[in-house]
Short mmCIF file of C-alpha atoms in Angstrom, two decimals:
data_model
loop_
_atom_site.label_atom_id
_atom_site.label_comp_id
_atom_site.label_asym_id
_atom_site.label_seq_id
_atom_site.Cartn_x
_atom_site.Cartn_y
_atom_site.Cartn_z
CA UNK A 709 112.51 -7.12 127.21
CA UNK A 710 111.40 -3.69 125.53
CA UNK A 711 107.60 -2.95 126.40
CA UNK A 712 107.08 -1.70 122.65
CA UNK A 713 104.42 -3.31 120.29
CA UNK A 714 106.22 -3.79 117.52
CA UNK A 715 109.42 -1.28 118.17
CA UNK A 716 112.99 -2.55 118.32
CA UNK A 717 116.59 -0.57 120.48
CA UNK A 718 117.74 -0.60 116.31
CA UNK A 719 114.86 1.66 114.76
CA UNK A 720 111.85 2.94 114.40
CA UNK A 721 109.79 0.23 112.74
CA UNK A 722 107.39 1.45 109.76
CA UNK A 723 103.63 0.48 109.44
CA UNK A 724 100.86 0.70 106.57
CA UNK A 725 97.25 2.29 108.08
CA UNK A 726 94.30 0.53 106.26
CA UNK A 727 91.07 2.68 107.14
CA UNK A 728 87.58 1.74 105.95
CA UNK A 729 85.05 4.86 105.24
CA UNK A 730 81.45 3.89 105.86
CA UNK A 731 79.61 5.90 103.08
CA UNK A 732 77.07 6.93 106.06
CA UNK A 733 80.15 8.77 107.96
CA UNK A 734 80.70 12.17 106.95
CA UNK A 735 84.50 12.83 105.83
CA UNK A 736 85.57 15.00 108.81
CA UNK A 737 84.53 12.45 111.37
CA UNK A 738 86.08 9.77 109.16
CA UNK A 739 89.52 11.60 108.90
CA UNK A 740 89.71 12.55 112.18
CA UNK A 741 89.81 8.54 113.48
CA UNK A 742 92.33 8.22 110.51
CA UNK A 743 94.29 10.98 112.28
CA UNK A 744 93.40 9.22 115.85
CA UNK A 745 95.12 6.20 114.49
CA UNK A 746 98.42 7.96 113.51
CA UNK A 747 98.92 9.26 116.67
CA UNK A 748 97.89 6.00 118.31
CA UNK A 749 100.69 4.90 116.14
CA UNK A 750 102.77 7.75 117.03
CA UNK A 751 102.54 6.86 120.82
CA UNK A 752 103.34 3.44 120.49
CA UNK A 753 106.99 4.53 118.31
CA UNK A 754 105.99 3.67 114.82
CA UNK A 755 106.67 5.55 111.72
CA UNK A 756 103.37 5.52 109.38
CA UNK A 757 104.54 5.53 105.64
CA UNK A 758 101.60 5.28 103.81
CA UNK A 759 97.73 5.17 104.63
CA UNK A 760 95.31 3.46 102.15
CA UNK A 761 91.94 4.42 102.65
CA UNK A 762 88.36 2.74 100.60
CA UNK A 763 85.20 4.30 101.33
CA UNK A 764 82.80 1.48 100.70
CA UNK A 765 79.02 0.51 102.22
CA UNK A 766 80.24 -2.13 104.80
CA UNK A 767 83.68 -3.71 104.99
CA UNK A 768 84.68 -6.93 103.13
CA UNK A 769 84.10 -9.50 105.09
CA UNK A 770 86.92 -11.63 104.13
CA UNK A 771 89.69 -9.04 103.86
CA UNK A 772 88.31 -5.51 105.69
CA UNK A 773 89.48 -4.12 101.90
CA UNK A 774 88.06 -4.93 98.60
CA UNK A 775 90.49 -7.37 96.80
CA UNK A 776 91.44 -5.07 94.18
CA UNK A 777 92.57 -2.08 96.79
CA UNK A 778 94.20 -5.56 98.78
CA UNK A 779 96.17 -5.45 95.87
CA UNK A 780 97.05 -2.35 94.99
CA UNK A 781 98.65 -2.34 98.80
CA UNK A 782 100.42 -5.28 97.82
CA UNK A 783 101.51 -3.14 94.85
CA UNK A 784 102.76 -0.08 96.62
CA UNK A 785 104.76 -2.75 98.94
CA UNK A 786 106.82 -4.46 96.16
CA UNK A 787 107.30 -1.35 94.04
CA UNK A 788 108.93 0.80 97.20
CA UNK A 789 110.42 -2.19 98.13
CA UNK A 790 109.89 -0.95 101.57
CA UNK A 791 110.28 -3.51 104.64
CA UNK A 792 107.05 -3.19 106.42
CA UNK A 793 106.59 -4.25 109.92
CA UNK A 794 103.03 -3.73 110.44
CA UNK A 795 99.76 -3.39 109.17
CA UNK A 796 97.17 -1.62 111.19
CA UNK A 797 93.47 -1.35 110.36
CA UNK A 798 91.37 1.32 111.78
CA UNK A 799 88.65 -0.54 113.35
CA UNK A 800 88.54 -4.35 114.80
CA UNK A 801 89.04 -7.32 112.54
CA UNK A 802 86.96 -10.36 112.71
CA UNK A 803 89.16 -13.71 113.12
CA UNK A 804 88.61 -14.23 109.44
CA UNK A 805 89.46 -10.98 108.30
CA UNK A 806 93.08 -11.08 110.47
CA UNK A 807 93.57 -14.69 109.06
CA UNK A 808 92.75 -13.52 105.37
CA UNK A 809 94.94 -10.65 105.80
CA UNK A 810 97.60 -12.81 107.66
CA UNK A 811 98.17 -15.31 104.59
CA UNK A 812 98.65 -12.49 102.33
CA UNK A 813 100.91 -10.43 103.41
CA UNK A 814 104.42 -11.40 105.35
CA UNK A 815 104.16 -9.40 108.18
CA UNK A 816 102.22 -8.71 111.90
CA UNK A 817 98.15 -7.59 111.37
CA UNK A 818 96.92 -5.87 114.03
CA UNK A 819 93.94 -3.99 114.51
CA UNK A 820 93.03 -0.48 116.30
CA UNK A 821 91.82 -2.57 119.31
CA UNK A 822 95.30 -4.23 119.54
CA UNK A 823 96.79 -1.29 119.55
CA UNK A 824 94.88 0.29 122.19
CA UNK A 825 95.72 -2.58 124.24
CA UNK A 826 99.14 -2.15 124.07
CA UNK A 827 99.53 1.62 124.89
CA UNK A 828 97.47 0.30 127.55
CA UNK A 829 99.73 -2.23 128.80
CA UNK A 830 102.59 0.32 127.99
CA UNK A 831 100.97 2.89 130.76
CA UNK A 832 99.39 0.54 133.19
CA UNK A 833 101.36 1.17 136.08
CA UNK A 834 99.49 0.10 138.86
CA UNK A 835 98.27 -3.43 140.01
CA UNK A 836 94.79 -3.10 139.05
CA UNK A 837 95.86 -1.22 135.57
CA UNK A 838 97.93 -3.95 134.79
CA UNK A 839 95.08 -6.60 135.84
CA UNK A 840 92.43 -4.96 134.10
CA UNK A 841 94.60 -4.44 130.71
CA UNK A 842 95.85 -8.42 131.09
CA UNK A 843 92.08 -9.12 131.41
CA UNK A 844 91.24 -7.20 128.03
CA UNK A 845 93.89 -8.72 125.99
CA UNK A 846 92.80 -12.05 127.58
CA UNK A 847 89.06 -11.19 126.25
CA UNK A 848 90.07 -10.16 122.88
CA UNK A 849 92.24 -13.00 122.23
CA UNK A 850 90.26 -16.07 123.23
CA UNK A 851 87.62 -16.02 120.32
CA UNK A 852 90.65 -15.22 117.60
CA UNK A 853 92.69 -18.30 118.66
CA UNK A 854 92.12 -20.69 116.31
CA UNK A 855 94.13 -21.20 113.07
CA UNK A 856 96.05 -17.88 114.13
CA UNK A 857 99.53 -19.82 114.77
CA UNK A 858 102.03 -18.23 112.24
CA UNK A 859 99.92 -14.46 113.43
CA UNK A 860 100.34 -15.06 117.03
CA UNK A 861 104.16 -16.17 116.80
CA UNK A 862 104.87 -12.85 114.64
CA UNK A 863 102.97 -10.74 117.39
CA UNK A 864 105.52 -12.02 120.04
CA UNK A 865 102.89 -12.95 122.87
CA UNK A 866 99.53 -12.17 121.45
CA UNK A 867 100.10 -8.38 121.64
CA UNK A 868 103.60 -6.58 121.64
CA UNK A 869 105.55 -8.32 123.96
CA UNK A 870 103.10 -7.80 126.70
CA UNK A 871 100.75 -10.51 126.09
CA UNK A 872 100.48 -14.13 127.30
CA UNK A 873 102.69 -16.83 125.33
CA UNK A 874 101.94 -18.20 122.60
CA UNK A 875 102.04 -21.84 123.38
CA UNK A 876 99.33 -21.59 126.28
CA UNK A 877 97.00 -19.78 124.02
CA UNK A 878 97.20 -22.06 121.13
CA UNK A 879 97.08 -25.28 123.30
CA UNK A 880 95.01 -24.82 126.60
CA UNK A 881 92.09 -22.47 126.25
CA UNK A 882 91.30 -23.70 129.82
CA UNK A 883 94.13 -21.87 131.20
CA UNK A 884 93.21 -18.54 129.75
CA UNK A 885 89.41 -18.86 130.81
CA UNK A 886 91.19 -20.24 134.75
CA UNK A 887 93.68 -17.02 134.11
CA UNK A 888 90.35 -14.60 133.11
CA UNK A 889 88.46 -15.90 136.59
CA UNK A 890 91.46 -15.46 138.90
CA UNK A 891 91.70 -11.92 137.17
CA UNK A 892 88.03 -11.17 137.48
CA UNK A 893 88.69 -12.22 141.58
CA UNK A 894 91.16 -10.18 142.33
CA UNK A 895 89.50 -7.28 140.24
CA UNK A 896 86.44 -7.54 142.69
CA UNK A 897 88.54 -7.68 146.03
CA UNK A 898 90.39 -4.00 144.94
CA UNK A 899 86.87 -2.96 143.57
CA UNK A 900 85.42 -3.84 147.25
CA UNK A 901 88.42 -1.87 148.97
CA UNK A 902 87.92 1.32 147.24
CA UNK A 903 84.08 0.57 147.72
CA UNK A 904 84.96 0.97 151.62
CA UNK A 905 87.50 3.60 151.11
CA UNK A 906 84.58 5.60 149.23
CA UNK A 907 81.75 4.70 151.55
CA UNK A 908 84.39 6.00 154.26
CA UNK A 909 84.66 9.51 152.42
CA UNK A 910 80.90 9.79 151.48
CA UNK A 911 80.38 9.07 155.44
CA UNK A 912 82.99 11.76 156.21
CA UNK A 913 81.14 14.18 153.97
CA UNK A 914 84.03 14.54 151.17
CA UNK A 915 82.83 16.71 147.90
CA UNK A 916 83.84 14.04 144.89
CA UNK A 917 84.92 16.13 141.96
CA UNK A 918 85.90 14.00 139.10
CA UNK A 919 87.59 15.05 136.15
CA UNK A 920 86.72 13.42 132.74
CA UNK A 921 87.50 14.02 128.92
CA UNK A 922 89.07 13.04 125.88
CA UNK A 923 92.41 11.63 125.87
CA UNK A 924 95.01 14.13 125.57
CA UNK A 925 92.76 16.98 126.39
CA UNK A 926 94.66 18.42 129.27
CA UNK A 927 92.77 16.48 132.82
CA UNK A 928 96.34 15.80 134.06
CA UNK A 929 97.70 19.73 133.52
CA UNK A 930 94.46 20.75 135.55
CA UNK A 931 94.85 18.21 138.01
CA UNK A 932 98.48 19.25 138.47
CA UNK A 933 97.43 22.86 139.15
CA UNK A 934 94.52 22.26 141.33
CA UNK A 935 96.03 19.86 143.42
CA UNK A 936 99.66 20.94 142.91
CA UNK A 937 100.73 17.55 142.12
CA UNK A 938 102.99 16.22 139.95
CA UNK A 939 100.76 13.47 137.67
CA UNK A 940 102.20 12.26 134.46
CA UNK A 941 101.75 15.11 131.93
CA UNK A 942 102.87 14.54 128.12
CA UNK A 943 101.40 15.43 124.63
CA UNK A 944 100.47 12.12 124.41
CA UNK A 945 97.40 9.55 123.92
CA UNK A 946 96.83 7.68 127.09
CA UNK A 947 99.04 9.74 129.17
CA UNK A 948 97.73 8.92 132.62
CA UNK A 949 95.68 5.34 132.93
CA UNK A 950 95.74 4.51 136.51
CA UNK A 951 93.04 6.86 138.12
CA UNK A 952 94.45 9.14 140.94
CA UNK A 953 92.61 11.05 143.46
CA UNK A 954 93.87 13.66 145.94
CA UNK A 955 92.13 16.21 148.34
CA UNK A 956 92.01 19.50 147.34
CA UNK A 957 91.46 22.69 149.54
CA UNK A 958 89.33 25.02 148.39
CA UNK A 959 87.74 28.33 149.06
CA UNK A 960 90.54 28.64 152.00
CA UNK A 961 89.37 25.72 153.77
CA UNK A 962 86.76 23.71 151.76
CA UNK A 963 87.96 20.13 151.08
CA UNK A 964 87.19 17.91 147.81
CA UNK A 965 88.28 14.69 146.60
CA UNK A 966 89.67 15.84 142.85
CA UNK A 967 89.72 12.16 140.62
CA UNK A 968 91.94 11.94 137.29
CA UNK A 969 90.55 9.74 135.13
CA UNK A 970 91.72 7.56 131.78
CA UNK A 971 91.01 9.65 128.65
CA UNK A 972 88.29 9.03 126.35
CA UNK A 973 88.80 7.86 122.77
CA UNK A 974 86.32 7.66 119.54
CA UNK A 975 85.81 3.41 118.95
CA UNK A 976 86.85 2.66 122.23
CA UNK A 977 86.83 -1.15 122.35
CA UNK A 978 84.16 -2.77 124.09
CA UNK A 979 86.21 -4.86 126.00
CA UNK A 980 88.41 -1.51 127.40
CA UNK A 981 84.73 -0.28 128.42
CA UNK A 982 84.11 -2.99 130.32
CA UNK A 983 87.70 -3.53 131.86
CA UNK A 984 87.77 0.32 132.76
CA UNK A 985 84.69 0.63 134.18
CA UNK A 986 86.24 0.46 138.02
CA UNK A 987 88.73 3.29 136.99
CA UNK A 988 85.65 5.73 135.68
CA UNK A 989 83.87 4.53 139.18
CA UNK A 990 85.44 7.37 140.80
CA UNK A 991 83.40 9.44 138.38
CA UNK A 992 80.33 7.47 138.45
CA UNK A 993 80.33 8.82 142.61
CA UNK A 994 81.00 11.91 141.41
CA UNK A 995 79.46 15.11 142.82
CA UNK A 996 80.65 17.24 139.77
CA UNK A 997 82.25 16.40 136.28
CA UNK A 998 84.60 18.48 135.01
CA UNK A 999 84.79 17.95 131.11
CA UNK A 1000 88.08 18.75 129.45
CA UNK A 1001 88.14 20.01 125.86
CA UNK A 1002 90.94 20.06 123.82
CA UNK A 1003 89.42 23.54 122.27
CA UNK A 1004 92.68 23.38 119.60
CA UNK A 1005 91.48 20.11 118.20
CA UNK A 1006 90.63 20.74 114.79
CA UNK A 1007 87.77 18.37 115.33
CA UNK A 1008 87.28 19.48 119.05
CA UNK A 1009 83.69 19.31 118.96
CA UNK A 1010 83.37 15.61 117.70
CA UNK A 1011 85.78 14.46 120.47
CA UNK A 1012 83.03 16.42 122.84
CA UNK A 1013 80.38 14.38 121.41
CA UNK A 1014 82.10 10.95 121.89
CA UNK A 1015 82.78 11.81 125.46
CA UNK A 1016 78.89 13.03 126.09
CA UNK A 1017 77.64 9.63 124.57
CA UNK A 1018 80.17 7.88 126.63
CA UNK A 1019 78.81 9.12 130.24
CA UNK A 1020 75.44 8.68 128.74
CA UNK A 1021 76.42 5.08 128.27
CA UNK A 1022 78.06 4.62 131.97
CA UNK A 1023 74.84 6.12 133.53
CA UNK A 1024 76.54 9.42 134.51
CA UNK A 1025 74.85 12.00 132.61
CA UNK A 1026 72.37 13.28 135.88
CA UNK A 1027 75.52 14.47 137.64
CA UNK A 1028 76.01 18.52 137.18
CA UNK A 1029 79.00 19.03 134.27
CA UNK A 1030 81.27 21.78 134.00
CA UNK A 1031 82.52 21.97 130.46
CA UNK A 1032 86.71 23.32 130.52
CA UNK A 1033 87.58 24.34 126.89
CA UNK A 1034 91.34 23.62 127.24
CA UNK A 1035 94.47 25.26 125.76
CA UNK A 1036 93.31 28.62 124.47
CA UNK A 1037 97.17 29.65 124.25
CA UNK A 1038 96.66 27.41 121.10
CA UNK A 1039 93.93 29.20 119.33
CA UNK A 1040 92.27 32.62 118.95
CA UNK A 1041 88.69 31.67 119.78
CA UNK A 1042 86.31 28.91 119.58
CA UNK A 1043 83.07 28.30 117.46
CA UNK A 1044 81.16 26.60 120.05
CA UNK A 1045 79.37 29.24 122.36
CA UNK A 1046 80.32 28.90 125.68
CA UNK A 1047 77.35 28.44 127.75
CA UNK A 1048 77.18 29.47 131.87
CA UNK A 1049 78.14 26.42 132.69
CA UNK A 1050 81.43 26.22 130.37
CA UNK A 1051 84.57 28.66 130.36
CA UNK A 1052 87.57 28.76 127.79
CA UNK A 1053 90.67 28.71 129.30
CA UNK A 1054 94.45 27.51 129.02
CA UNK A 1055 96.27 25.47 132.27
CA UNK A 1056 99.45 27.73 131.57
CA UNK A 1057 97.53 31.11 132.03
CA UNK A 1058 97.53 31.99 135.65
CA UNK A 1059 94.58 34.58 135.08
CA UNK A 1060 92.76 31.19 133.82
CA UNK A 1061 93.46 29.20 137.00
CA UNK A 1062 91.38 31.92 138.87
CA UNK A 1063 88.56 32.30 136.33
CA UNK A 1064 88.91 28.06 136.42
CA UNK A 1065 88.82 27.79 140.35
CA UNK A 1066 85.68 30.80 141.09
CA UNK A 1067 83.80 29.02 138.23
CA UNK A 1068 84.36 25.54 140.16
CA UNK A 1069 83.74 26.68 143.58
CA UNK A 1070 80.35 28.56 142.00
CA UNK A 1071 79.51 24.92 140.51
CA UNK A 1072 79.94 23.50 143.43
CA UNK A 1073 77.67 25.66 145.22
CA UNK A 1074 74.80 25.20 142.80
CA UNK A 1075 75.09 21.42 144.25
CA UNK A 1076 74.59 22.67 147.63
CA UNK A 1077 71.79 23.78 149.85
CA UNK A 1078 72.35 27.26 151.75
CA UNK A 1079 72.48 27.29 155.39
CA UNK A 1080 73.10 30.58 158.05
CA UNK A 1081 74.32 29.64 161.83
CA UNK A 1082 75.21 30.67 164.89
CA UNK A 1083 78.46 29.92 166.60
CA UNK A 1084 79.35 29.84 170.11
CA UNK A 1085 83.25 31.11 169.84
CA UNK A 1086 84.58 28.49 172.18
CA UNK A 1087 83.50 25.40 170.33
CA UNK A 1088 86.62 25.76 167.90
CA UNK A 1089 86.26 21.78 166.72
CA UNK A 1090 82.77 22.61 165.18
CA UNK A 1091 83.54 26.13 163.59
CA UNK A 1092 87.06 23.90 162.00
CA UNK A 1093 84.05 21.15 160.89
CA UNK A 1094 82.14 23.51 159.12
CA UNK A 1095 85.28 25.63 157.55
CA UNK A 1096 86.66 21.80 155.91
CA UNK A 1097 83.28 20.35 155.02
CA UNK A 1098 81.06 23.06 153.45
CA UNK A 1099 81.46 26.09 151.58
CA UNK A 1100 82.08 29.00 153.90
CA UNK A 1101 80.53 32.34 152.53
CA UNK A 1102 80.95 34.65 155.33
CA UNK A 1103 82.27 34.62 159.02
CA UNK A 1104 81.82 37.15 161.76
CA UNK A 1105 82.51 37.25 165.21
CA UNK A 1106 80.08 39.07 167.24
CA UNK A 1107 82.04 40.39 170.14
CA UNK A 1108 78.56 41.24 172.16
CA UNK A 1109 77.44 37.66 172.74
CA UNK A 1110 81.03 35.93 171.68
CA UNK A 1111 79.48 33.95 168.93
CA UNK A 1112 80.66 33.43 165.22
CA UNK A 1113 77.48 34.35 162.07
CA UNK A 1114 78.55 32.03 159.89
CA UNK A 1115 76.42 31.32 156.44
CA UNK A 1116 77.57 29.17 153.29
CA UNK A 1117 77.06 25.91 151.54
CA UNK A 1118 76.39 22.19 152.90
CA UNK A 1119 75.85 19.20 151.05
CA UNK A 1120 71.99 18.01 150.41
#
């Protein structure tokens, strides 16, 4: 069975974009979620043909739209005579907005959080990725069950075909709360292993660099070059999901733990927060952030912001943040002054990777206390400790008294 939301092996299938303007948002934020959605759209395969937009003080609560722009959707509908396979609003529906919307026109509602969910499900590629996206869809799903029959069948499963049947949801809410606990169990026993595995590193001394960002800001390309992997890398939302980490020598010696992370995205659904949070733990233990910008983002700064509030919110804003203004082989210059603890780069300039790894290995030492010490030349193990667990800045042998002068960096 194809892993699609709503896409078929015959064609691209074509969906209508309904997005609400709160009166208190300013356009440019407004249109740049509008744009967020089409290529949330994009990613999961559909063709958008039209987007209806109604700037209004709060949404209606019985159909998301007022009934007269309802209509005039219904209008464009008939008069194109266009099959359409999907309507998509921009921000969640409440269960009586989807069931309003559901009985009036012939075809699958689904919201922005839906769809999230799916290109989740779509990239989830490990175990836990797969758990914690099963245990999202689970947690959106149960409050929306009732009365949502003819919606659910048309979805396929709940969501694309990735969801759980239909029958079980609409006739044994037991087995989805059972499903949700045996989820939530198997969830903590992985969280517990990579608790040990990073107790084990913090023991062992490892530097935790983490890199965070918006979605489709270019973490993967950087983690590619830094740790000359080969991580999924596409111009695409949601490209890499399931975190990754991978030691990284730097400084000719100097070992890190370098994190990936899942990308960052403006109305992230509160249930993806709370599913997600063991993938951002590897940033949480962090060291050192390193914040990805998109700087060719028309709205570049605003996807900045949404990130910023977004560590506030997981408790991570103390740790030390170098900000990476991505792809300058996209654009001339930026507005945004880059401060001394920012640098504007692109991942395909190999003057860049230098500028990118002396301006992370200078970071890194700001974290660090200073130390100077003496070496006695035939205790090789401890001069190969301190060369793969701190920051080396100079080392001399002193051929008088055969010992190395070694100074540098240690962790606090």
């Amino acid at each position: 069975m194809k892993n699609d939301l709503i896409t078929t092996d015959h064609e691209t299938e074509k969906v209508i974009l309904l997005a609400f303007h709160d009166k208190q948002v300013d356009e440019d934020t407004f249109q740049s979620t509008v744009e967020e959605l089409k290529s949330l759209a994009k990613t999961s395969q559909l063709e958008v043909i039209e987007v209806f937009t109604q700037k209004r003080d709060r949404p209606d609560q019985q159909y998301y739209f007022g009934k007269g722009k309802i209509e005039e959707v219904i209008e464009y509908i008939d008069l194109n005579d266009v099959k359409v396979n999907a309507i998509i609003a921009n921000d969640e529906l409440t269960t009586a907005q989807s069931k309003q919307l559901d009985e009036l026109f012939d075809t699958k509602i689904i919201d922005r959080t839906q769809l999230i969910l799916e290109i989740f499900a779509q990239r989830a590629s490990s175990r836990e990725g797969q758990l914690q996206v099963e245990l999202a869809q689970l947690d959106y799903l149960l409050p929306r069950l009732s009365g949502h029959g003819k919606s659910l069948s048309r979805l396929g499963g709940g969501i694309g075909t990735r969801g759980p049947g239909e029958t079980k949801l609409e006739t044994d809410r037991r087995h989805i709360r059972t499903r949700m606990n045996e989820i939530k169990h198997q969830l903590e026993t992985i969280v517990s292993h990579r608790s040990r595995y990073r107790e084990r590193r913090q023991h062992n001394q490892a530097y935790q660099v983490a890199l965070i960002g918006y979605t489709n800001a270019g973490k993967s390309s950087w983690f590619n070059q830094l740790s000359q992997d080969e991580t999924f890398e596409q111009d695409l939302l949601f490209a890499t999901l399931d975190p990754k980490s991978r030691a990284v020598s730097i400084n000719e010696g100097f070992n890190i733990i370098l994190s990936d992370t899942v990308g960052f995205i403006q109305k992230l659904p509160t249930t993806l927060i709370a599913a997600f949070k063991s993938t951002l733990e590897e940033a949480k233990y962090a060291q050192l952030l390193i914040h990805v910008v998109d700087a060719s983002h028309p709205h570049y700064m605003e996807q900045y912001e949404t990130v910023m509030k977004l560590v506030k919110q997981l408790d991570m804003n103390h740790i030390p943040m170098l900000v990476v203004f991505n792809k300058k082989d996209k654009v001339d210059s930026i507005n945004q002054p880059v401060s001394e603890n920012s640098i504007f780069v692109s991942a395909r300039d190999k003057q860049d990777q230098v500028v990118f790894k002396d301006k992370l290995v200078e970071m890194i030492k700001n974290t660090m206390e200073y130390y100077e010490m003496e070496l006695d030349a035939s205790n090789a193990d401890q001069l190969y400790w301190q060369k793969t667990h701190t920051l080396v800045e100079t080392l001399e042998f002193d051929e008088t008294n055969e010992m190395y002068k070694i100074t540098g960096y240690k962790q606090k």
